[in-house]
Coordinates of N, CA and C in Angstrom, one line a residue:
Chain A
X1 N 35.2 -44.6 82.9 CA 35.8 -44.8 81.5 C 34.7 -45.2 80.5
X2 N 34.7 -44.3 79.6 CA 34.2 -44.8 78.2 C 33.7 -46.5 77.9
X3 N 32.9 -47.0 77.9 CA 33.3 -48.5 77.4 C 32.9 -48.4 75.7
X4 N 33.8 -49.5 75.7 CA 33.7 -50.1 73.5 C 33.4 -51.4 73.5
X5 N 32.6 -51.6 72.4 CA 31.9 -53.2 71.8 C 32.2 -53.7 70.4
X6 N 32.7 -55.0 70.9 CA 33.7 -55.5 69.8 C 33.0 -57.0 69.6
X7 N 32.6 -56.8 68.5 CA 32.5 -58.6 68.6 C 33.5 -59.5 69.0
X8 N 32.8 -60.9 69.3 CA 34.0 -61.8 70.1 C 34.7 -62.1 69.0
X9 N 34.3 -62.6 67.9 CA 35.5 -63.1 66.7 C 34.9 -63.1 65.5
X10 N 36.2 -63.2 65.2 CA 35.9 -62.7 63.3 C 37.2 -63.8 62.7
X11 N 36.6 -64.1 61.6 CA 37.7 -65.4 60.6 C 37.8 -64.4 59.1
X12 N 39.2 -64.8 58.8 CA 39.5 -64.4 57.6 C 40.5 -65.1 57.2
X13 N 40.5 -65.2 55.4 CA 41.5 -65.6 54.8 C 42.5 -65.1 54.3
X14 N 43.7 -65.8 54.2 CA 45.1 -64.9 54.6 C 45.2 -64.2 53.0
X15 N 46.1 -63.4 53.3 CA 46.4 -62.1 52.3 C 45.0 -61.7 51.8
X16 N 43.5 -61.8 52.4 CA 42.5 -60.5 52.3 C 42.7 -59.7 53.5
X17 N 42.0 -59.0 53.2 CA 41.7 -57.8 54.3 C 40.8 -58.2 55.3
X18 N 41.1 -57.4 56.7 CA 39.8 -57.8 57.7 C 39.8 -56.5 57.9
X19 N 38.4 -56.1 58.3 CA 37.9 -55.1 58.7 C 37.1 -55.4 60.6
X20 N 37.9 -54.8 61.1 CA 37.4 -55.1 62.6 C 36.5 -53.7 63.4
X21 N 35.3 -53.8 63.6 CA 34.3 -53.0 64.2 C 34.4 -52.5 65.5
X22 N 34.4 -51.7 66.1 CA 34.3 -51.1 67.3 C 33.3 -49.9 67.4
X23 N 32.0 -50.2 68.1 CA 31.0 -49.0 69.2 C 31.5 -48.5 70.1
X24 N 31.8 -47.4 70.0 CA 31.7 -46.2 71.2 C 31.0 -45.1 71.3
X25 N 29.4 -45.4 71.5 CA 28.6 -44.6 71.5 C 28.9 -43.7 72.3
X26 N 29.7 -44.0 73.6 CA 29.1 -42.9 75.0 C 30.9 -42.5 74.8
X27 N 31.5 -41.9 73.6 CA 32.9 -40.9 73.7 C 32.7 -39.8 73.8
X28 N 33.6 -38.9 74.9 CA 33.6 -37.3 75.1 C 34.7 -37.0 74.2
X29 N 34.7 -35.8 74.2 CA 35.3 -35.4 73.2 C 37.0 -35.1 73.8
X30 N 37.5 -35.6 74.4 CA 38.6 -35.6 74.7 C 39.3 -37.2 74.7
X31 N 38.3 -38.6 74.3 CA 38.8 -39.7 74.5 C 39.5 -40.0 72.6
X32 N 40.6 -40.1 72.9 CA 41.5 -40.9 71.6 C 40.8 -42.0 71.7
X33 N 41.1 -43.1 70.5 CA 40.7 -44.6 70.1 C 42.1 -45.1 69.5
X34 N 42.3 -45.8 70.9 CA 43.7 -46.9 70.7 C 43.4 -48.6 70.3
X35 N 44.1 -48.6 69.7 CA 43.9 -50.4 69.3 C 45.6 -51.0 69.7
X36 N 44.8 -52.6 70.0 CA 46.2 -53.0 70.8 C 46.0 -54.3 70.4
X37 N 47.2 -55.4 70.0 CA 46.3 -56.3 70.1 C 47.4 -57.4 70.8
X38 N 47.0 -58.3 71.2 CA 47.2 -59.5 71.4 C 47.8 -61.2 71.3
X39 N 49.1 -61.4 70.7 CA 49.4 -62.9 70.1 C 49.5 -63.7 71.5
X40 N 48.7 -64.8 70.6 CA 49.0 -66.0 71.6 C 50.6 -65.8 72.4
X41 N 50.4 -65.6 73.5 CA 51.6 -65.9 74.7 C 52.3 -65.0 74.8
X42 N 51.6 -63.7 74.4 CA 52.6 -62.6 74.4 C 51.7 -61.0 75.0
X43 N 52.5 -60.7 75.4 CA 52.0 -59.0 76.3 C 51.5 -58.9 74.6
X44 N 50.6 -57.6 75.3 CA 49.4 -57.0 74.1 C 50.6 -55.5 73.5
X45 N 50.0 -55.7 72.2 CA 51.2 -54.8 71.4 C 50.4 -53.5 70.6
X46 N 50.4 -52.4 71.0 CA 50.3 -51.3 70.2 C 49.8 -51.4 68.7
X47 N 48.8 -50.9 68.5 CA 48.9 -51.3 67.0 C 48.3 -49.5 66.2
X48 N 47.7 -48.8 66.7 CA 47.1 -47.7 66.1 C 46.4 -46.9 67.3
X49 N 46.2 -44.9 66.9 CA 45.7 -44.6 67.5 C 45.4 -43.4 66.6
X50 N 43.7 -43.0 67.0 CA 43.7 -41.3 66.3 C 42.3 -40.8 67.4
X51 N 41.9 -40.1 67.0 CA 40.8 -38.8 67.3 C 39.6 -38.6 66.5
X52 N 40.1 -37.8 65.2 CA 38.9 -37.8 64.6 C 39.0 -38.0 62.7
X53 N 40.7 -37.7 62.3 CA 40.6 -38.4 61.2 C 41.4 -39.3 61.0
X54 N 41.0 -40.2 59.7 CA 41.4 -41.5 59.5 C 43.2 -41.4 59.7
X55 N 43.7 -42.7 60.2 CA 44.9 -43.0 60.3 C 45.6 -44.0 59.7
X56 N 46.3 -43.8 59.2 CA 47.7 -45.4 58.4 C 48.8 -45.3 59.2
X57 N 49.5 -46.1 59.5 CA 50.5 -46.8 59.8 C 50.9 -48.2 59.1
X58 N 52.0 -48.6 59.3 CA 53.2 -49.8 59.0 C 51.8 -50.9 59.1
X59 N 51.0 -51.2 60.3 CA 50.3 -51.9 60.8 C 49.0 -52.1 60.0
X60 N 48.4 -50.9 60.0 CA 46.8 -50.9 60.0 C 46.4 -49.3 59.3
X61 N 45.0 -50.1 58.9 CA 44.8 -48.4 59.1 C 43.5 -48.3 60.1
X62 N 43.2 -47.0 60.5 CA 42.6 -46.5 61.7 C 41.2 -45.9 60.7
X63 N 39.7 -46.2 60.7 CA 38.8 -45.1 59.9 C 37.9 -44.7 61.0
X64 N 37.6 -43.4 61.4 CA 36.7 -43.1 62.3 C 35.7 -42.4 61.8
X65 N 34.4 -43.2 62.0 CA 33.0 -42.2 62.0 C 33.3 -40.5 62.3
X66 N 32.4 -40.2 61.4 CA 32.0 -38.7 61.5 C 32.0 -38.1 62.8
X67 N 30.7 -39.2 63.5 CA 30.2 -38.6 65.0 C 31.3 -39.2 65.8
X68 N 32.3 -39.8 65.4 CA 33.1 -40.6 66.5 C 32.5 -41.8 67.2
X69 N 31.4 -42.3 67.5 CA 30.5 -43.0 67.8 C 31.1 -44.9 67.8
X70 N 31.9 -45.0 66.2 CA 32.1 -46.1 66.2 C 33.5 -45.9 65.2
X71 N 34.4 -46.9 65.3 CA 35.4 -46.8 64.4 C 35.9 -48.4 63.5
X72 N 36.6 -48.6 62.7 CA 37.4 -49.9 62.5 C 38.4 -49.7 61.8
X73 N 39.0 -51.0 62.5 CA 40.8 -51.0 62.1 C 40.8 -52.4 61.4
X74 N 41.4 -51.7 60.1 CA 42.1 -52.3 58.9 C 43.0 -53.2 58.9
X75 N 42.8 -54.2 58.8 CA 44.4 -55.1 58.0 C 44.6 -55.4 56.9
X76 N 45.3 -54.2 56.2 CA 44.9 -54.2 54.7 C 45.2 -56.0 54.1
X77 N 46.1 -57.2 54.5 CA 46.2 -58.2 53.8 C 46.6 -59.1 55.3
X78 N 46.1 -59.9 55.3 CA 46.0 -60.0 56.9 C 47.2 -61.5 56.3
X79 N 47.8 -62.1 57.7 CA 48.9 -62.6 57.6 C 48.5 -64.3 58.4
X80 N 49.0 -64.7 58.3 CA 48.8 -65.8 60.0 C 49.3 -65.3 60.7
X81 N 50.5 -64.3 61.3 CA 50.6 -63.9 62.1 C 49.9 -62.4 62.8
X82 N 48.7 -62.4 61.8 CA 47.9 -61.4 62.4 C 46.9 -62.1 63.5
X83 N 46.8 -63.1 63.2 CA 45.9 -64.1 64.2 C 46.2 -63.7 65.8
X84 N 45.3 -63.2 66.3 CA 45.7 -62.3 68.0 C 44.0 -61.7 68.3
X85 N 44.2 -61.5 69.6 CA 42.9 -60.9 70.1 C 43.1 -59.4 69.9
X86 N 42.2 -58.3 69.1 CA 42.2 -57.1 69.5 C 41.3 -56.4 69.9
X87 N 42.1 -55.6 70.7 CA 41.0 -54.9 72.0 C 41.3 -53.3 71.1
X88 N 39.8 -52.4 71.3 CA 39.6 -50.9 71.1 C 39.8 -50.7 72.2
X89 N 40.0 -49.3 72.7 CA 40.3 -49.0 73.7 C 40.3 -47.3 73.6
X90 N 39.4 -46.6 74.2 CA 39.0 -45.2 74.8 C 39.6 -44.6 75.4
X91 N 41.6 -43.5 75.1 CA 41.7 -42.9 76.5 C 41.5 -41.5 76.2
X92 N 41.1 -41.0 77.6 CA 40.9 -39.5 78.0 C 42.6 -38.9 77.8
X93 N 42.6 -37.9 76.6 CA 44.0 -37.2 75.6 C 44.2 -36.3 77.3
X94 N 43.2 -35.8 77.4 CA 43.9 -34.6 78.4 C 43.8 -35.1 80.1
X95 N 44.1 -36.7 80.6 CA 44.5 -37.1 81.5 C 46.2 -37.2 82.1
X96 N 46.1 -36.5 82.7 CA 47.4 -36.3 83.3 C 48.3 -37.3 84.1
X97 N 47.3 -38.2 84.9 CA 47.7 -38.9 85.9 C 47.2 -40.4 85.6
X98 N 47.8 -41.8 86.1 CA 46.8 -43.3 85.5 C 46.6 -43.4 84.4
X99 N 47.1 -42.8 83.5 CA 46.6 -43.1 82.2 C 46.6 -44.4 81.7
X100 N 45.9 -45.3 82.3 CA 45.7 -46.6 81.8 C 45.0 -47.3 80.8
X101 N 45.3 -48.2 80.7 CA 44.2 -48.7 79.7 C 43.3 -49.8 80.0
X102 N 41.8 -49.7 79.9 CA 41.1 -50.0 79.9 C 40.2 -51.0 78.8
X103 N 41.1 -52.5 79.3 CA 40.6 -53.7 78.0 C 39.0 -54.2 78.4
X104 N 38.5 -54.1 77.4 CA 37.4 -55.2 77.4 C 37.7 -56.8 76.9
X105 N 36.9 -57.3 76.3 CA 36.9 -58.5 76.1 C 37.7 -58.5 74.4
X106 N 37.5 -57.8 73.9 CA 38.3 -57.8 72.4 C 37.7 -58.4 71.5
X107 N 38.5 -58.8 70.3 CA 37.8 -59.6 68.8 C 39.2 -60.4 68.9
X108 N 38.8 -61.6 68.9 CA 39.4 -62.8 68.6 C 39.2 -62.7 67.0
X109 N 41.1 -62.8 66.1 CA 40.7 -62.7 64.9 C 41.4 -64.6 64.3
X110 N 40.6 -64.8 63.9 CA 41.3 -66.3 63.6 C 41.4 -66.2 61.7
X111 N 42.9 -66.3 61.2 CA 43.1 -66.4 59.9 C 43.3 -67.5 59.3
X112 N 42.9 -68.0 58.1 CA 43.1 -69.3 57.8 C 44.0 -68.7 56.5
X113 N 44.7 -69.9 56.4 CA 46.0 -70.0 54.9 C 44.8 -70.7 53.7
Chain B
X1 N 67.2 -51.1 70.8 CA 66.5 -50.7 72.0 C 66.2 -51.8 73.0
X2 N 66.2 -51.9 73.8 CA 65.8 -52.9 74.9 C 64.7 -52.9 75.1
X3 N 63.6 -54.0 74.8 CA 62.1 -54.3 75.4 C 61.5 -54.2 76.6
X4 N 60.7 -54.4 77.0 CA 60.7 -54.5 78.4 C 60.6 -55.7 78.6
X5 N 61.1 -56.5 79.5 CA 61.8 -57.7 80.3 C 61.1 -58.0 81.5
X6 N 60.4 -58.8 82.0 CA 59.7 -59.2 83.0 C 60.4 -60.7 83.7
X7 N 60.6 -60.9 85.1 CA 61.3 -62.0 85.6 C 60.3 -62.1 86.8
X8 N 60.1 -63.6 87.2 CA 60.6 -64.7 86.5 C 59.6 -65.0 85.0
X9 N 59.1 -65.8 84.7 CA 58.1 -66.3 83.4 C 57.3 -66.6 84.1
X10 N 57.4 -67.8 84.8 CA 56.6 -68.7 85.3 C 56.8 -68.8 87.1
X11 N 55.6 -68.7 87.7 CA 56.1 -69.1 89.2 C 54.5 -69.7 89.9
X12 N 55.1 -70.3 90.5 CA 54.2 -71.1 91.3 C 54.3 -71.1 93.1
X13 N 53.2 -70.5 93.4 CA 52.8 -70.4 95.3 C 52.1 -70.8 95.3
X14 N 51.9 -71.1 97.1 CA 51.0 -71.1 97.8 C 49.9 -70.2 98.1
X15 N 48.7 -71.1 98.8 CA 48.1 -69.8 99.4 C 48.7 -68.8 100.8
X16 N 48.6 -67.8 100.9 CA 49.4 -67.1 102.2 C 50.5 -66.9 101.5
X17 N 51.5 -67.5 101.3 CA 52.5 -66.6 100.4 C 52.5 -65.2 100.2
X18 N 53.9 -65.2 99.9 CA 53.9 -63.5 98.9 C 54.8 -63.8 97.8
X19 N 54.5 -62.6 97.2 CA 55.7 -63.0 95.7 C 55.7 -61.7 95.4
X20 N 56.8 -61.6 94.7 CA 57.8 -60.2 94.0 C 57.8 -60.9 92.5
X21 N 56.9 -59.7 91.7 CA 57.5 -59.9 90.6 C 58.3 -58.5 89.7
X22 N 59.2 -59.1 89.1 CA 59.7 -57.9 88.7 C 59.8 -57.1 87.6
X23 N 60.3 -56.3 87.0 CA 60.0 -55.4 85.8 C 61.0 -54.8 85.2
X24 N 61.8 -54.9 84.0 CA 62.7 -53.6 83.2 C 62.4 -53.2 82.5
X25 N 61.7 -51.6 82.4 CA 61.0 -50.6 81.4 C 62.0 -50.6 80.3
X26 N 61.4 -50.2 79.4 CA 62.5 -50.6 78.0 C 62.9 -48.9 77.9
X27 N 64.0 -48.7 77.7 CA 65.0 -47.9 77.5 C 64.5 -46.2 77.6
X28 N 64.9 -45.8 78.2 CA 64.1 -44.0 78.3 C 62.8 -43.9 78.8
X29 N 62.0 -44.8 79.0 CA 60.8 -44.7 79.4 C 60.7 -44.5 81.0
X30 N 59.9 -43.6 81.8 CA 59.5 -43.3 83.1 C 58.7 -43.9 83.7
X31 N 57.8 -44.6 83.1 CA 56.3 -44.7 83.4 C 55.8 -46.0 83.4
X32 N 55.6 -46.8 84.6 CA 55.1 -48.2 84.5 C 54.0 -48.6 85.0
X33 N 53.2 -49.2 84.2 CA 51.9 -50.0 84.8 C 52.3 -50.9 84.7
X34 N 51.2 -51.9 85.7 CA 50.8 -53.4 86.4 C 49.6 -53.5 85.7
X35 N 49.6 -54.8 85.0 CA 48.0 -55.5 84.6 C 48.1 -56.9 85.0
X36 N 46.8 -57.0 85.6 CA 46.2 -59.1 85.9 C 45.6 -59.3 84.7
X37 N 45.6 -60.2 83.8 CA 44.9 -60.7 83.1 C 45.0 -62.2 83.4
X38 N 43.7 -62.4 84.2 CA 43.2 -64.2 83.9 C 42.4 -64.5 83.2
X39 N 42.6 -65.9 82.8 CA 42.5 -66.2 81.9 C 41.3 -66.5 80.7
X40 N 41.9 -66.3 79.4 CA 40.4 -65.7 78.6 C 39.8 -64.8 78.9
X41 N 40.2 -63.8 79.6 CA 39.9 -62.1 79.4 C 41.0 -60.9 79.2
X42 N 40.5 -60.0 79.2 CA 41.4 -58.8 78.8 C 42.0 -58.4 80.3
X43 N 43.2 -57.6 80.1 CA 44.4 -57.4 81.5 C 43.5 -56.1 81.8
X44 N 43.7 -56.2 83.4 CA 42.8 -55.3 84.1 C 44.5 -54.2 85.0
X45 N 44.0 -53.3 84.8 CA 45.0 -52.5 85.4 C 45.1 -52.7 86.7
X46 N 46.4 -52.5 87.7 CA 46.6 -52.6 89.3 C 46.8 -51.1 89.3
X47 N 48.0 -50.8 89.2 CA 48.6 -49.5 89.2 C 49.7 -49.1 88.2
X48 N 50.2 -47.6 88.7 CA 51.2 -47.2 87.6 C 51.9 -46.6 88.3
X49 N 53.4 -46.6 88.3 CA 54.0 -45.8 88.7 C 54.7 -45.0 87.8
X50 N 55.4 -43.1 88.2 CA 55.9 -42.4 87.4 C 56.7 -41.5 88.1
X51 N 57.8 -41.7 87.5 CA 59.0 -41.2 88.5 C 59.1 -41.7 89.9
X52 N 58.8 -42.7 90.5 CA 59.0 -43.2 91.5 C 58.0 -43.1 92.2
X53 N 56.8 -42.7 91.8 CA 56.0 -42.5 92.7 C 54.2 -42.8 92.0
X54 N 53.5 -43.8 92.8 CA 52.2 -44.4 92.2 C 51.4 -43.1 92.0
X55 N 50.7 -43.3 90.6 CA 49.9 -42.4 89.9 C 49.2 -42.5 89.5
X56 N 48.1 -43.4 90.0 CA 46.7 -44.0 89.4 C 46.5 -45.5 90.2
X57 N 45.2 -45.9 90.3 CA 45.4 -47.2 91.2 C 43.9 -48.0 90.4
X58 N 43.6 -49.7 89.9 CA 42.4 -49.8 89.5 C 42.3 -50.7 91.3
X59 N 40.9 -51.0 90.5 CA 40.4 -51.8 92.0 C 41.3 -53.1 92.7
X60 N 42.0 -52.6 93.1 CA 42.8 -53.7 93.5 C 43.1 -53.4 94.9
X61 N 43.2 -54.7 95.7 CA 43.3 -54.7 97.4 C 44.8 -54.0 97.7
X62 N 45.3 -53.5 99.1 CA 46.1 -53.2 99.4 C 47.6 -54.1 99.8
X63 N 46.9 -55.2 99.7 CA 47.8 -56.2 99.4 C 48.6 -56.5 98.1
X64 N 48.3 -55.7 97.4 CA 49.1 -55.4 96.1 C 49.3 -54.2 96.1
X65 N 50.8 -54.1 95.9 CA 51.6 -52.7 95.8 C 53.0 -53.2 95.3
X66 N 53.7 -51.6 95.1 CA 54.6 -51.4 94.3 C 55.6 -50.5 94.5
X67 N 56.8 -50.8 93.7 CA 57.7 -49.8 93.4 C 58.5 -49.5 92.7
X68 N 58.9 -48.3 92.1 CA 59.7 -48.3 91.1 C 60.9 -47.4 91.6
X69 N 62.1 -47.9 90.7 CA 63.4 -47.9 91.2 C 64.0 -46.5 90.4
X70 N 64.9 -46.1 91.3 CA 65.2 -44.6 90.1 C 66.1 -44.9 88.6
X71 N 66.2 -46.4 88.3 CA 66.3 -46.8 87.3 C 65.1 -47.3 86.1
X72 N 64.1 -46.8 86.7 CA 62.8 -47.1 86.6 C 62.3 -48.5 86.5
X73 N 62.8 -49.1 86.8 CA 62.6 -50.4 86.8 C 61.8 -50.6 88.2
X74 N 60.5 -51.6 88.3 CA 59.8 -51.8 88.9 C 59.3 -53.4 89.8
X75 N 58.6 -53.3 90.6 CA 58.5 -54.5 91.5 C 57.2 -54.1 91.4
X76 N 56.1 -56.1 91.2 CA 54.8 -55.8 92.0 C 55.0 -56.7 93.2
X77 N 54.4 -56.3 94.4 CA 54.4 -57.4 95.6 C 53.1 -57.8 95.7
X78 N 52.6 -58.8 95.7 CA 51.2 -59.4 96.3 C 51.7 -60.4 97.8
X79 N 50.7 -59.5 98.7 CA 51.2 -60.2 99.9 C 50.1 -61.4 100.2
X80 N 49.7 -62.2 101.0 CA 48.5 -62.8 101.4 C 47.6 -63.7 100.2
X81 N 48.6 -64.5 99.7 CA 48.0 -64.9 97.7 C 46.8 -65.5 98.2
X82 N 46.1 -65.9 96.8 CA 44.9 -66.0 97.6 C 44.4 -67.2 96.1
X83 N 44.3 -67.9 95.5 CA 43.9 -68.6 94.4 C 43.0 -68.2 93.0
X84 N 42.4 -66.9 93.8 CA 41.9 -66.1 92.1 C 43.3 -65.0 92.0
X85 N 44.0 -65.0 92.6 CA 45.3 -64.6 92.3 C 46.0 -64.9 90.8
X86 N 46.1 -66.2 90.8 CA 46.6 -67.0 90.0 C 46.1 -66.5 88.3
X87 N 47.1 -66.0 87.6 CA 46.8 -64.8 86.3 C 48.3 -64.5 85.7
X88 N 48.1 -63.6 84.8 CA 49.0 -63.7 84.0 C 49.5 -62.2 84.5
X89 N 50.8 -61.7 85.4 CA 50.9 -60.0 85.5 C 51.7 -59.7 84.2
X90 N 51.2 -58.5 83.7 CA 51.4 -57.8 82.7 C 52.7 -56.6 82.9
X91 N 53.6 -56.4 82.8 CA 54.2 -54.9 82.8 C 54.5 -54.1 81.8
X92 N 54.0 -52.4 81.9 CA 54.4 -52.4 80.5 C 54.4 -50.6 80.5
X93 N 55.7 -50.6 79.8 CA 56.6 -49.0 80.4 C 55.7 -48.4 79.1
X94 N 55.8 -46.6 79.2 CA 55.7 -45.6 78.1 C 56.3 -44.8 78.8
X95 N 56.3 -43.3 78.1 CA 57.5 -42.3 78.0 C 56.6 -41.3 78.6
X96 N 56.7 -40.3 80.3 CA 56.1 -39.3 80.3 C 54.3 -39.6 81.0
X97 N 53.8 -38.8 81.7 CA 52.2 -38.6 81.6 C 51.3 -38.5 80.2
X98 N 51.9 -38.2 78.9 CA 51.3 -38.3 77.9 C 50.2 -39.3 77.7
X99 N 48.6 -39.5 77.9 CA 48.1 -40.6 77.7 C 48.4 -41.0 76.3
X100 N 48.7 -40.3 75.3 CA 48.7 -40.9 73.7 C 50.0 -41.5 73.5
X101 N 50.9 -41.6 74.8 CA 52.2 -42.2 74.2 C 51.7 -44.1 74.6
X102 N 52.2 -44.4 73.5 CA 51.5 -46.2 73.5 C 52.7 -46.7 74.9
X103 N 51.8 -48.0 75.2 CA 52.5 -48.6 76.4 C 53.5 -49.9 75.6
X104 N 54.2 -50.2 76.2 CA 54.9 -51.3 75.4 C 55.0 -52.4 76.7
X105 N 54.0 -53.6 76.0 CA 54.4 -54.8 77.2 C 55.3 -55.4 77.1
X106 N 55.7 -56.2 78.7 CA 56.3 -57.6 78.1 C 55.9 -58.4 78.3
X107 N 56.1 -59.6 78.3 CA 55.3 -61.0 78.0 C 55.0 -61.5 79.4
X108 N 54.9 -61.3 80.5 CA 54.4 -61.4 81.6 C 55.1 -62.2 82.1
X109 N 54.5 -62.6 83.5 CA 55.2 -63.7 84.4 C 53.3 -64.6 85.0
X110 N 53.8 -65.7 84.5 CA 52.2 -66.4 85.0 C 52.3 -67.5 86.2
X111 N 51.8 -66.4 87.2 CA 51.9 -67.0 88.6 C 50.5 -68.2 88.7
X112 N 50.9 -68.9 89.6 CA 49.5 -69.9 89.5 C 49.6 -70.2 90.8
X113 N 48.6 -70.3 91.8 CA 48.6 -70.9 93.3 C 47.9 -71.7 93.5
X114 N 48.4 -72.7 94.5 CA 48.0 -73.8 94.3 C 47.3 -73.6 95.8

């Protein structure tokens, strides 16, 4: 599997924006970029996913490099309940079988009021 | 829609033990994975089942296995517990072999052995 590199944490103040970094130098060209993330005491929750152009949703928005190489996900006004660990995550579009996901360590996002 | 539902929350064994934990895929979904996440790291996949039948496996001993029910609802068993056992299992359904369809967790059950 592809690996992604995410700093361990990032601080932001509530109602700005955070802009969160993810390297994926070594992506084939069949791996999507999923973001998921994480609240204190709770299963990890879906948050965004695309390929090769930028994505919005309800949540976030999704911007991917040109070469695909690296991406980051948006919180256009971030909340205290954005405060959660998020993990990038690499999966192969045209696997058929296991399609699991493969967490690394994530960005611990800590927001202050 | 119904979430997916994980029983018990909390459980506490020994070492040598076994334990059943259990799983309700949230509504229409076929497709269930198992994740360990201990603690202060990211959930590491076990397996997945789809349609009743396991479809992918991460490095995990044979002492951990599974099954899913033609309700799709699922069991993990760990037999022979062992103290790095002790983690948070993850379950968490999506719809189909699609990798792009998102997985939906639930809030785990956090076993701890003593």
């Amino acid at each position: 599997d592809a690996k992604t590199t995410q700093p361990n944490s990032m601080e932001s103040n509530e109602e700005e924006p955070v802009h969160l970094p993810c390297n994926h130098s070594t992506i084939s060209g069949t791996d999507y970029i999923h973001w998921y993330r994480q609240l204190p005491s709770q299963g990890p929750e879906y948050v965004i996913h695309g390929l090769t152009s930028n994505v919005n949703n309800r949540m976030a928005s999704l911007a991917i490099a040109e070469d695909r190489k690296s991406s980051t996900l948006i919180l256009h006004r971030a909340t205290l309940r954005d405060a959660a660990v998020y993990y990038c995550i690499l999966r192969d579009g045209f696997k058929a079988a296991g399609n699991k996901l493969t967490f690394g360590g994530g960005t611990r996002v800590l927001v202050k009021p | 829609e119904t979430g997916v539902t994980q029983s018990p929350t909390h459980l506490i064994k020994t070492r040598g033990q076994q334990v059943t934990l259990r799983c309700s895929s949230q509504s229409g979904h076929n497709t269930v994975s198992w994740y360990q996440q201990a603690l202060g790291q990211g959930p590491q996949f076990i397996f997945q089942y789809y349609r009743e039948e396991e479809n992918g496996r991460g490095n995990f001993p044979p002492r951990f296995s599974g099954l899913q029910f033609p309700n799709y609802s699922s069991e993990l068993n760990v037999n022979a517990l062992e103290l790095d056992d002790s983690a948070l299992y993850l379950c968490a359904s999506s719809l189909g072999g699609d990798s792009n369809q998102p997985q939906h967790f639930g809030d785990g059950t956090r076993l701890s052995i003593l």
